[in-house]
Coordinates of C-alpha atoms (C1' of nucleotides) in Angstrom, one line a residue:
Chain A
M1 CA 185.5 102.2 76.4
S2 CA 184.0 100.4 79.2
A3 CA 181.9 98.2 77.0
T4 CA 185.1 96.5 75.4
Q5 CA 187.3 97.0 78.4
I6 CA 184.9 94.8 80.8
D7 CA 185.2 91.9 78.3
A8 CA 188.4 91.6 79.8
V9 CA 187.3 90.6 83.1
T10 CA 187.2 86.9 83.2
L11 CA 187.0 84.4 86.0
D12 CA 189.0 81.2 86.4
G13 CA 186.4 79.4 88.6
A14 CA 189.0 78.8 91.3
G15 CA 188.0 79.6 94.8
P16 CA 185.6 81.8 96.5
L17 CA 183.6 83.7 93.9
Y18 CA 184.9 87.3 95.6
D19 CA 188.4 86.2 95.3
Q20 CA 188.0 85.2 91.6
I21 CA 186.8 88.6 91.0
R22 CA 189.6 90.0 93.1
R23 CA 192.3 88.4 91.2
A24 CA 190.6 88.8 87.7
V25 CA 190.8 92.6 88.4
R26 CA 194.2 92.8 90.0
D27 CA 195.8 90.6 87.0
L28 CA 194.4 92.9 84.5
I29 CA 195.9 95.7 86.7
L30 CA 199.2 93.9 86.9
A31 CA 199.7 93.0 83.4
G32 CA 199.2 96.4 82.1
T33 CA 196.2 95.9 80.3
W34 CA 194.5 98.6 82.6
P35 CA 197.2 101.2 82.8
P36 CA 196.9 103.6 85.9
G37 CA 193.9 106.1 85.3
T38 CA 191.8 103.5 83.3
A39 CA 188.3 103.5 84.6
V40 CA 187.1 100.2 86.2
P41 CA 183.9 99.1 85.5
P42 CA 181.4 100.0 88.1
E43 CA 179.9 97.4 90.3
H44 CA 176.6 97.0 88.7
A45 CA 178.2 96.4 85.3
L46 CA 180.4 93.7 86.7
M47 CA 177.7 92.3 88.8
E48 CA 175.5 91.8 85.2
K49 CA 178.8 90.7 83.5
L50 CA 179.9 88.3 86.2
G51 CA 176.5 87.1 87.5
A52 CA 177.3 87.9 91.1
S53 CA 175.5 90.3 93.5
R54 CA 176.7 93.3 94.1
M55 CA 177.7 92.7 97.7
T56 CA 180.3 90.2 96.5
V57 CA 181.7 92.6 93.6
H58 CA 181.8 95.1 96.1
R59 CA 184.0 92.9 98.7
A60 CA 186.3 92.1 95.6
L61 CA 186.7 96.2 94.7
A62 CA 186.9 97.0 98.5
Q63 CA 189.8 94.7 99.0
L64 CA 191.7 96.0 96.1
A65 CA 191.2 99.4 97.3
R66 CA 192.7 98.7 100.6
E67 CA 195.6 97.1 99.0
G68 CA 196.2 100.3 96.8
L69 CA 195.4 98.8 93.7
I70 CA 192.4 101.0 92.8
L71 CA 190.8 104.3 93.7
R72 CA 187.1 104.4 94.4
R73 CA 185.0 107.6 95.0
R74 CA 181.3 107.9 94.9
R75 CA 179.7 108.8 92.0
S76 CA 183.0 109.6 90.2
G77 CA 183.6 105.4 89.9
T78 CA 186.6 103.5 90.5
I79 CA 189.9 104.2 88.4
V80 CA 193.6 102.3 88.9
A81 CA 195.9 103.7 91.1
S82 CA 199.3 104.8 90.2
P83 CA 201.9 102.5 91.6
P84 CA 203.2 104.0 95.0
A85 CA 206.3 105.9 94.5
S86 CA 208.0 105.1 97.2
H87 CA 207.7 102.4 99.8
A88 CA 207.8 102.0 103.6
M89 CA 211.3 100.2 104.2
L90 CA 214.4 101.2 102.6
D91 CA 213.2 102.4 99.1
I92 CA 215.2 104.7 97.3
L93 CA 213.7 104.1 94.0
S94 CA 214.6 107.8 92.9
I95 CA 218.0 109.0 93.4
P96 CA 216.9 112.8 92.0
Q97 CA 214.3 112.6 94.6
E98 CA 216.3 111.4 97.6
V99 CA 218.6 114.2 96.8
R100 CA 216.2 117.1 96.7
E101 CA 214.5 115.5 99.7
L102 CA 218.1 116.6 101.5
G103 CA 217.6 119.8 100.4
Q104 CA 220.5 119.7 97.6
A105 CA 220.7 120.4 93.9
Y106 CA 220.6 117.4 91.9
S107 CA 222.4 116.4 88.8
Y108 CA 224.2 113.9 87.3
R109 CA 226.5 112.7 84.4
I110 CA 226.5 109.7 82.1
L111 CA 230.0 108.3 82.3
Q112 CA 229.6 105.3 79.9
R113 CA 227.2 103.7 77.8
R114 CA 227.7 100.6 76.0
D115 CA 224.7 98.5 74.2
G116 CA 225.1 94.9 73.1
K117 CA 225.2 91.3 74.1
A118 CA 226.1 91.1 77.7
P119 CA 229.7 90.0 78.2
R120 CA 229.8 86.8 80.8
E121 CA 231.0 88.9 83.8
L122 CA 227.3 91.0 83.4
S123 CA 225.0 88.1 82.4
D124 CA 226.6 86.7 85.5
R125 CA 226.7 89.4 88.1
F126 CA 223.0 90.1 87.1
E127 CA 221.6 86.4 86.4
L128 CA 220.3 87.8 83.3
G129 CA 221.1 84.7 81.3
R130 CA 223.8 84.0 78.9
S131 CA 223.7 86.3 75.4
A132 CA 221.0 88.7 76.7
T133 CA 221.4 91.8 75.0
I134 CA 221.4 94.7 77.2
A135 CA 222.2 98.5 77.6
H136 CA 224.7 99.0 80.2
L137 CA 225.5 102.5 81.9
T138 CA 227.6 103.9 84.4
L139 CA 226.7 107.0 85.9
L140 CA 227.3 109.5 88.5
H141 CA 224.9 111.4 90.6
F142 CA 225.8 114.7 92.1
A143 CA 224.1 116.3 95.6
G144 CA 225.2 120.0 95.6
G145 CA 228.1 119.8 93.2
A146 CA 229.5 116.7 95.4
P147 CA 229.5 113.2 94.3
H148 CA 226.5 111.4 95.8
V149 CA 226.6 107.8 94.3
L150 CA 228.0 105.9 91.7
E151 CA 225.7 103.6 89.6
D152 CA 226.3 100.8 87.4
R153 CA 223.2 99.5 85.6
V154 CA 221.8 96.9 83.2
I155 CA 219.1 97.2 81.4
H156 CA 217.4 93.9 79.7
L157 CA 216.6 95.1 76.2
A158 CA 214.3 92.1 75.4
T159 CA 212.1 93.4 78.0
I160 CA 212.3 97.1 77.7
P161 CA 213.4 97.6 73.8
Q162 CA 212.5 101.2 74.0
A163 CA 215.1 101.6 75.9
A164 CA 217.7 101.3 73.2
D165 CA 216.6 104.4 71.2
E166 CA 216.7 106.4 74.8
S167 CA 219.8 108.7 75.6
F168 CA 218.9 109.4 79.1
A169 CA 220.2 113.0 78.7
E170 CA 216.9 114.4 80.4
T171 CA 216.0 111.9 83.0
P172 CA 218.7 109.2 84.4
P173 CA 217.8 105.9 83.9
G174 CA 216.3 104.4 87.1
D175 CA 213.7 107.1 86.9
W176 CA 213.0 106.8 83.1
L177 CA 212.3 103.3 83.8
L178 CA 210.2 103.7 86.6
Q179 CA 207.8 105.9 84.0
N180 CA 208.3 103.4 81.4
S181 CA 208.0 100.3 82.6
L182 CA 205.7 98.3 85.3
W183 CA 207.5 96.1 88.0
T184 CA 206.0 93.4 90.1
Q185 CA 209.2 92.2 91.8
A186 CA 212.2 93.7 93.3
E187 CA 215.5 92.5 95.3
H188 CA 217.5 94.6 97.2
A189 CA 220.5 93.5 99.0
I190 CA 222.7 95.4 101.1
S191 CA 226.2 94.9 101.8
A192 CA 229.5 97.2 103.1
I193 CA 232.6 96.9 100.8
A194 CA 235.7 99.0 100.4
A195 CA 235.7 101.0 97.6
E196 CA 237.9 100.3 94.7
P197 CA 240.8 102.7 93.6
H198 CA 238.9 104.0 90.6
E199 CA 235.6 103.9 92.7
A200 CA 237.0 106.0 95.4
E201 CA 238.8 108.8 92.8
L202 CA 235.2 109.4 91.2
L203 CA 233.4 109.5 94.6
K204 CA 236.2 111.8 95.6
I205 CA 236.8 109.8 99.1
D206 CA 239.9 107.9 100.6
A207 CA 240.8 105.1 98.7
A208 CA 239.4 101.6 100.1
A209 CA 237.1 103.7 102.4
P210 CA 233.6 101.7 103.5
C211 CA 230.6 102.1 101.3
L212 CA 227.3 100.8 101.4
L213 CA 226.3 98.7 98.5
V214 CA 222.9 98.6 97.0
E215 CA 221.9 96.0 94.7
R216 CA 218.8 96.2 93.4
R217 CA 217.2 93.9 90.5
T218 CA 213.6 94.2 89.1
W219 CA 211.1 92.0 87.2
N220 CA 208.0 92.2 85.7
Q221 CA 206.5 88.8 86.4
A222 CA 209.2 86.3 85.2
E223 CA 210.9 88.8 83.0
P224 CA 213.8 91.0 84.2
I225 CA 214.1 94.6 83.3
T226 CA 217.0 95.8 85.1
A227 CA 219.6 95.4 87.6
V228 CA 221.7 98.3 89.4
R229 CA 224.5 98.5 91.7
L230 CA 224.8 101.6 93.6
L231 CA 227.7 102.5 95.8
Y232 CA 227.2 105.0 98.4
P233 CA 230.2 106.7 100.5
G234 CA 229.5 105.0 103.9
G235 CA 230.1 107.9 106.2
R236 CA 227.7 109.9 104.5
H237 CA 224.5 107.5 104.2
R238 CA 222.2 105.6 106.2
F239 CA 218.9 104.0 105.1
V240 CA 216.1 104.1 107.2
G241 CA 212.8 101.9 107.6
R242 CA 210.1 102.1 110.1
F243 CA 207.4 99.3 110.6
G244 CA 205.5 97.4 112.7
P245 CA 205.2 93.5 113.0
Y246 CA 202.0 93.4 111.1
G247 CA 203.4 95.3 108.0
A248 CA 204.6 99.0 107.6
V249 CA 203.2 101.7 109.7
Chain B
M1 CA 186.8 82.9 130.5
S2 CA 184.8 84.3 127.4
A3 CA 182.1 86.2 129.7
T4 CA 184.8 88.3 131.5
Q5 CA 186.9 89.2 128.7
I6 CA 184.1 90.2 126.1
D7 CA 183.3 93.0 128.0
A8 CA 187.1 94.5 127.4
V9 CA 185.5 95.2 123.9
T10 CA 184.1 98.6 123.7
L11 CA 183.2 100.9 120.5
D12 CA 184.3 104.8 120.5
G13 CA 181.5 105.6 118.2
A14 CA 184.0 107.1 115.5
G15 CA 183.4 105.7 111.9
P16 CA 182.0 102.9 110.3
L17 CA 180.6 100.2 112.9
Y18 CA 182.8 97.1 111.3
D19 CA 185.7 99.3 111.9
Q20 CA 185.1 100.4 115.4
I21 CA 184.9 96.6 116.0
R22 CA 188.2 96.0 114.0
R23 CA 190.0 98.3 116.4
A24 CA 188.6 97.5 119.3
V25 CA 189.6 93.9 119.0
R26 CA 193.0 95.1 117.5
D27 CA 193.7 97.6 120.5
L28 CA 193.1 94.7 123.1
I29 CA 195.4 92.4 121.1
L30 CA 198.2 95.3 120.7
A31 CA 197.9 96.4 124.4
G32 CA 198.5 92.8 125.5
T33 CA 195.0 92.4 127.4
W34 CA 194.6 89.2 124.7
P35 CA 198.1 87.8 124.6
P36 CA 198.9 85.7 121.6
G37 CA 196.5 82.0 122.0
T38 CA 193.4 83.8 123.7
A39 CA 190.3 82.8 122.7
V40 CA 188.4 85.7 120.8
P41 CA 184.8 85.7 121.4
P42 CA 182.7 83.8 118.7
E43 CA 180.9 86.0 116.2
H44 CA 177.4 85.5 117.6
A45 CA 178.5 86.8 121.1
L46 CA 180.2 89.7 119.9
M47 CA 176.8 90.2 117.6
E48 CA 174.9 90.1 120.8
K49 CA 177.0 92.4 123.0
L50 CA 177.7 95.0 120.5
G51 CA 174.2 95.0 119.0
A52 CA 175.6 94.5 115.4
S53 CA 174.5 91.8 112.7
R54 CA 176.7 89.0 112.0
M55 CA 177.9 89.9 108.7
T56 CA 179.6 93.2 110.1
V57 CA 181.1 91.4 113.1
H58 CA 182.2 89.0 110.4
R59 CA 183.7 91.7 108.3
A60 CA 185.7 93.3 111.0
L61 CA 187.2 90.0 112.1
A62 CA 187.6 88.7 108.4
Q63 CA 190.0 91.9 108.1
L64 CA 191.8 91.1 111.2
A65 CA 192.4 87.7 110.1
R66 CA 193.6 88.8 106.7
E67 CA 196.1 91.1 108.7
G68 CA 197.6 88.2 110.4
L69 CA 196.3 89.5 114.0
I70 CA 194.1 86.5 114.6
L71 CA 194.0 83.0 113.2
R72 CA 190.4 81.7 112.5
R73 CA 189.0 78.1 112.0
R74 CA 185.6 76.6 111.7
R75 CA 184.0 75.1 114.6
S76 CA 187.5 75.8 116.8
G77 CA 186.8 79.6 116.6
T78 CA 189.1 82.4 116.6
I79 CA 192.6 83.0 118.6
V80 CA 195.0 85.6 118.6
A81 CA 197.6 85.0 116.5
S82 CA 201.4 85.0 117.6
P83 CA 203.4 87.8 116.2
P84 CA 205.1 87.0 113.0
A85 CA 208.6 85.9 113.8
S86 CA 210.4 87.2 110.8
H87 CA 209.2 90.1 108.2
A88 CA 209.7 90.4 104.9
M89 CA 212.0 93.1 104.3
L90 CA 215.4 92.8 105.6
D91 CA 214.2 91.5 108.9
I92 CA 216.7 89.8 110.7
L93 CA 215.5 89.6 114.3
S94 CA 216.8 86.6 115.8
I95 CA 220.6 86.4 115.4
P96 CA 220.7 82.5 116.2
Q97 CA 218.0 81.8 113.7
E98 CA 219.8 83.5 111.2
V99 CA 223.1 81.6 111.7
R100 CA 221.2 78.4 111.8
E101 CA 220.0 79.4 108.6
L102 CA 223.3 79.5 107.1
G103 CA 223.8 75.8 108.5
Q104 CA 226.2 77.2 111.2
A105 CA 226.3 76.4 114.8
Y106 CA 225.4 79.1 116.9
S107 CA 226.9 80.2 120.1
Y108 CA 227.1 83.8 121.9
R109 CA 229.2 85.1 124.8
I110 CA 228.3 88.5 127.4
L111 CA 231.4 90.7 127.1
Q112 CA 229.8 93.3 129.3
R113 CA 226.8 93.9 131.2
R114 CA 226.0 97.0 133.4
D115 CA 223.0 98.2 134.8
G116 CA 221.8 101.4 136.0
K117 CA 221.2 104.9 134.9
A118 CA 222.1 105.6 131.3
P119 CA 225.2 107.8 131.1
R120 CA 224.5 110.8 128.6
E121 CA 226.3 109.1 125.8
L122 CA 223.7 106.2 125.6
S123 CA 220.8 108.0 126.5
D124 CA 221.5 110.6 123.5
R125 CA 222.8 107.7 121.3
F126 CA 219.2 105.7 121.6
E127 CA 217.2 109.0 122.4
L128 CA 216.1 107.2 125.6
G129 CA 215.7 110.6 127.7
R130 CA 217.7 111.7 130.3
S131 CA 218.1 109.6 133.2
A132 CA 216.5 106.4 132.0
T133 CA 217.4 103.3 133.9
I134 CA 218.6 101.1 131.6
A135 CA 220.6 97.5 131.4
H136 CA 223.5 98.0 128.9
L137 CA 225.0 94.8 127.2
T138 CA 227.7 93.8 124.9
L139 CA 227.9 90.8 123.3
L140 CA 229.4 88.8 120.5
H141 CA 227.8 86.1 118.4
F142 CA 229.5 83.3 116.8
A143 CA 228.8 81.2 113.7
G144 CA 230.7 77.9 113.6
G145 CA 233.2 79.4 116.2
A146 CA 234.1 82.5 114.3
P147 CA 232.8 86.0 115.2
H148 CA 229.6 86.8 113.5
V149 CA 228.4 89.9 114.8
L150 CA 229.3 92.4 117.7
E151 CA 226.2 93.4 119.5
D152 CA 225.9 96.6 121.7
R153 CA 222.2 97.0 123.4
V154 CA 220.4 98.8 125.7
I155 CA 217.3 97.7 127.4
H156 CA 214.9 100.3 128.8
L157 CA 213.8 99.0 132.2
A158 CA 211.2 101.0 132.8
T159 CA 209.1 99.4 130.2
I160 CA 210.5 95.8 130.6
P161 CA 211.8 95.6 134.4
Q162 CA 211.6 91.8 134.1
A163 CA 214.8 92.3 132.3
A164 CA 216.8 93.5 135.3
D165 CA 216.5 89.8 136.9
E166 CA 217.3 88.1 134.0
S167 CA 220.7 86.9 133.0
F168 CA 220.7 86.3 129.4
A169 CA 222.7 82.9 130.2
E170 CA 220.2 80.9 128.2
T171 CA 219.0 83.2 125.6
P172 CA 220.5 86.1 124.1
P173 CA 218.8 89.4 124.9
G174 CA 217.2 90.0 121.5
D175 CA 215.4 86.5 121.4
W176 CA 214.5 86.8 125.0
L177 CA 212.8 90.2 124.3
L178 CA 210.9 88.9 121.3
Q179 CA 209.5 86.5 123.6
N180 CA 209.0 88.7 126.6
S181 CA 207.9 91.9 124.7
L182 CA 205.3 93.2 122.7
W183 CA 206.4 95.4 120.2
T184 CA 204.3 97.6 117.8
Q185 CA 207.1 99.7 116.2
A186 CA 210.8 99.2 115.2
E187 CA 213.0 101.4 113.2
H188 CA 216.2 100.1 111.3
A189 CA 218.9 102.2 110.2
I190 CA 221.6 100.9 107.8
S191 CA 225.0 102.2 107.2
A192 CA 228.6 101.4 106.5
I193 CA 231.4 102.4 108.8
A194 CA 234.9 101.3 109.2
A195 CA 235.6 98.9 112.3
E196 CA 237.2 100.7 115.2
P197 CA 240.4 98.9 116.5
H198 CA 239.1 97.2 119.3
E199 CA 235.8 96.4 117.6
A200 CA 238.2 94.7 114.7
E201 CA 240.2 92.9 117.3
L202 CA 236.8 91.2 118.5
L203 CA 235.6 90.4 115.1
K204 CA 238.8 89.3 113.9
I205 CA 238.9 91.5 111.2
D206 CA 241.5 93.9 109.5
A207 CA 241.8 97.2 111.5
A208 CA 239.5 99.5 109.8
A209 CA 237.8 97.1 107.4
P210 CA 234.3 98.1 106.2
C211 CA 231.4 97.3 108.4
L212 CA 227.8 96.9 108.0
L213 CA 226.2 98.6 110.9
V214 CA 222.4 98.0 111.9
E215 CA 220.7 100.2 114.3
R216 CA 217.5 99.1 115.7
R217 CA 215.2 100.5 118.2
T218 CA 212.0 99.2 119.0
W219 CA 208.9 100.6 120.7
N220 CA 205.3 99.6 122.2
Q221 CA 203.2 102.5 121.6
A222 CA 205.4 105.1 122.8
E223 CA 207.4 103.3 125.1
P224 CA 210.8 102.7 124.0
I225 CA 211.9 99.1 124.5
T226 CA 215.2 98.8 123.3
A227 CA 218.0 100.0 121.3
V228 CA 220.3 97.8 119.7
R229 CA 223.7 98.3 117.5
L230 CA 224.8 95.5 115.5
L231 CA 228.1 95.6 113.9
Y232 CA 228.6 92.7 110.9
P233 CA 232.0 92.4 108.8
G234 CA 231.2 93.8 105.6
G235 CA 232.6 91.2 103.4
R236 CA 230.7 88.6 104.6
H237 CA 227.2 89.9 104.9
R238 CA 224.6 90.9 103.0
F239 CA 220.9 91.6 103.8
V240 CA 218.2 90.7 101.0
G241 CA 214.7 91.7 100.5
R242 CA 212.2 91.0 98.3
F243 CA 208.9 92.7 97.5
G244 CA 206.7 94.0 95.1
P245 CA 205.1 97.6 94.7
Y246 CA 202.2 96.7 96.5
G247 CA 203.6 95.2 99.8
A248 CA 205.8 92.3 100.4
V249 CA 205.1 89.1 98.0
Chain C
dC1 C1' 176.6 133.5 80.8
dC2 C1' 177.2 132.4 85.5
dT3 C1' 175.5 130.6 89.4
dT4 C1' 172.2 127.7 91.7
dT5 C1' 169.5 123.7 92.5
dT6 C1' 168.0 119.5 91.4
dT7 C1' 168.5 114.8 90.0
dA8 C1' 171.1 110.7 88.6
dT9 C1' 174.9 107.7 89.6
dT10 C1' 178.2 105.3 92.1
dT11 C1' 179.9 103.8 96.4
dG12 C1' 179.9 102.6 101.6
dC13 C1' 177.8 100.6 105.2
dA14 C1' 174.5 97.8 107.7
dT15 C1' 170.7 94.0 108.1
dA16 C1' 168.4 89.5 107.5
dT17 C1' 168.9 85.2 105.9
dG18 C1' 170.4 80.9 104.2
dC19 C1' 173.5 77.1 103.2
dA20 C1' 178.0 75.1 103.1
dA21 C1' 182.3 73.4 105.0
dA22 C1' 185.2 72.1 108.8
dT23 C1' 185.7 69.9 113.1
dC24 C1' 184.9 69.2 117.9
dT25 C1' 182.2 66.4 121.1
dC26 C1' 179.8 63.2 122.5
dG27 C1' 177.3 58.9 122.6
dC28 C1' 177.0 54.3 120.3
dT29 C1' 178.5 50.1 118.8
dT30 C1' 181.9 46.6 118.8
Chain D
dA1 C1' 188.7 50.5 125.3
dA2 C1' 189.0 51.6 120.8
dG3 C1' 186.9 53.2 116.7
dC4 C1' 182.9 55.1 114.5
dG5 C1' 179.1 58.2 113.5
dA6 C1' 175.7 61.7 114.4
dG7 C1' 175.0 66.2 116.0
dA8 C1' 176.3 70.7 117.3
dT9 C1' 178.9 74.6 116.9
dT10 C1' 181.6 78.2 114.4
dT11 C1' 183.3 80.2 110.6
dG12 C1' 183.0 81.1 105.3
dC13 C1' 180.5 82.5 101.6
dA14 C1' 176.7 84.5 98.8
dT15 C1' 172.4 87.0 98.0
dA16 C1' 168.8 90.6 98.5
dT17 C1' 167.6 94.6 100.3
dG18 C1' 167.4 99.3 101.7
dC19 C1' 169.5 103.7 102.9
dA20 C1' 173.1 107.0 103.3
dA21 C1' 176.8 109.6 101.2
dA22 C1' 179.3 111.9 97.7
dT23 C1' 179.8 114.1 93.5
dA24 C1' 179.1 114.8 88.6
dA25 C1' 176.2 116.1 85.5
dA26 C1' 172.1 118.2 84.0
dA27 C1' 168.5 121.5 84.6
dA28 C1' 166.9 126.2 86.3
dG29 C1' 167.1 130.7 87.4
dG30 C1' 168.9 135.0 87.5

DNA sequence: CCTTTTTATTTGCATATGCAAATCTCGCTT
DNA sequence: AAGCGAGATTTGCATATGCAAATAAAAAGG
């Protein structure tokens, strides 16, 4: 396996050697060519293949290890790390996990699903480009039997075609996507709005009660993956993040 | 100046040498011993003082440079960097800046100020410890003449005694604190609430309209600096953050 | 067969050395 | 005085070398 995969490492000649090596390996990981768990060639192999000294190769890999892209252990070697499940700041990527961390039982129900060409309203709202083929889902998540959050999701089927054949009966789409796609960019927007009457009814809150609206979109490189609109009853939820001026602590 | 300051760099003998050096320098910066702009001793000076090789010193400083704590230029030397003004994720540290980036004129008004022992309600709300001496300010920020955000702030005078003599007539307390204090930790909490009647009146919005509540607390090491409660009219505001799985992009 | 010991591989750390690039300083020339 | 050029200082990069620590795999012993 290592004989074939090492040929994928190619330098672009731009900038310092250690940085070329760092980017070459990083790009193979981000492109999915080396999925999590893959063995990265040992330093001496990269050294021969690339004609660099071990210290230079080491410098590149040590930096990737600090950034969390790879895991290194003496004698065992280096493997590609799994993307961190959660992020320091305001990251609620998995609703089941979020609910269980509150010590409550989790369940969910799919209210509606419709696949096909995106109507203009949706493609505009999510900036997906006109006439994109999408899966459109509406779900309600429960914490201990009570409504927790209302989810409105669009999945871009050109990027994730497998999603068309997935029922999401076992795993809600957010978690399924985390496992079945690779994202490199995400955007969060948080705002406060009053619930619409039908939304208030589903969430079992007063009509026009204040709600926290989280809109998240994710991409792999330039390809849109998914866009989601999460509506949380305002009184019950707060998003907390802790950090320092030089990055997450 | 370099002769005196270099003696401040002392190693603790724990862990790899390059990391001891890295932490020693970092701690001097975070403690404020070397404020922004201070010249960090050149590599050869640290090398002699610490008995390490230049490569080892270089490794420590190069890492601090990557982290943004110091700025390095050939021949000019190394200086302590100013803390980054803004942060990738949901960081609205300066309201004047935030308003001006929207292309609107900024102004503010102090509604109330009271200094002294914190009443229980405030010390509890901000977890400042009973009987802390504080400055308590309420202000309203305007964007283009219209109310933008309502601010309710507590400053811990034991940590920032200069704040007692500052009128905040020129600079609102948030920005003043950014310039006059050094923070190492911050905590954000975001939630949605309905405005209280008097708040709605000040912000000129409908009573009980949904609002975004941002509560932020900052510390230097373990010392609390300030706690603030920012109430944004919900319809007009969203907080957006963009990032990748391995950190801000 | 199971356990212990040895060996080999791989990463981690530190040093010494050399050269290159940037740029500040100073002195020289006009 | 102004501009130019040479030299000095400081960081950046890369190499070669050696040893140490961790640990997987193989060998030895019961």
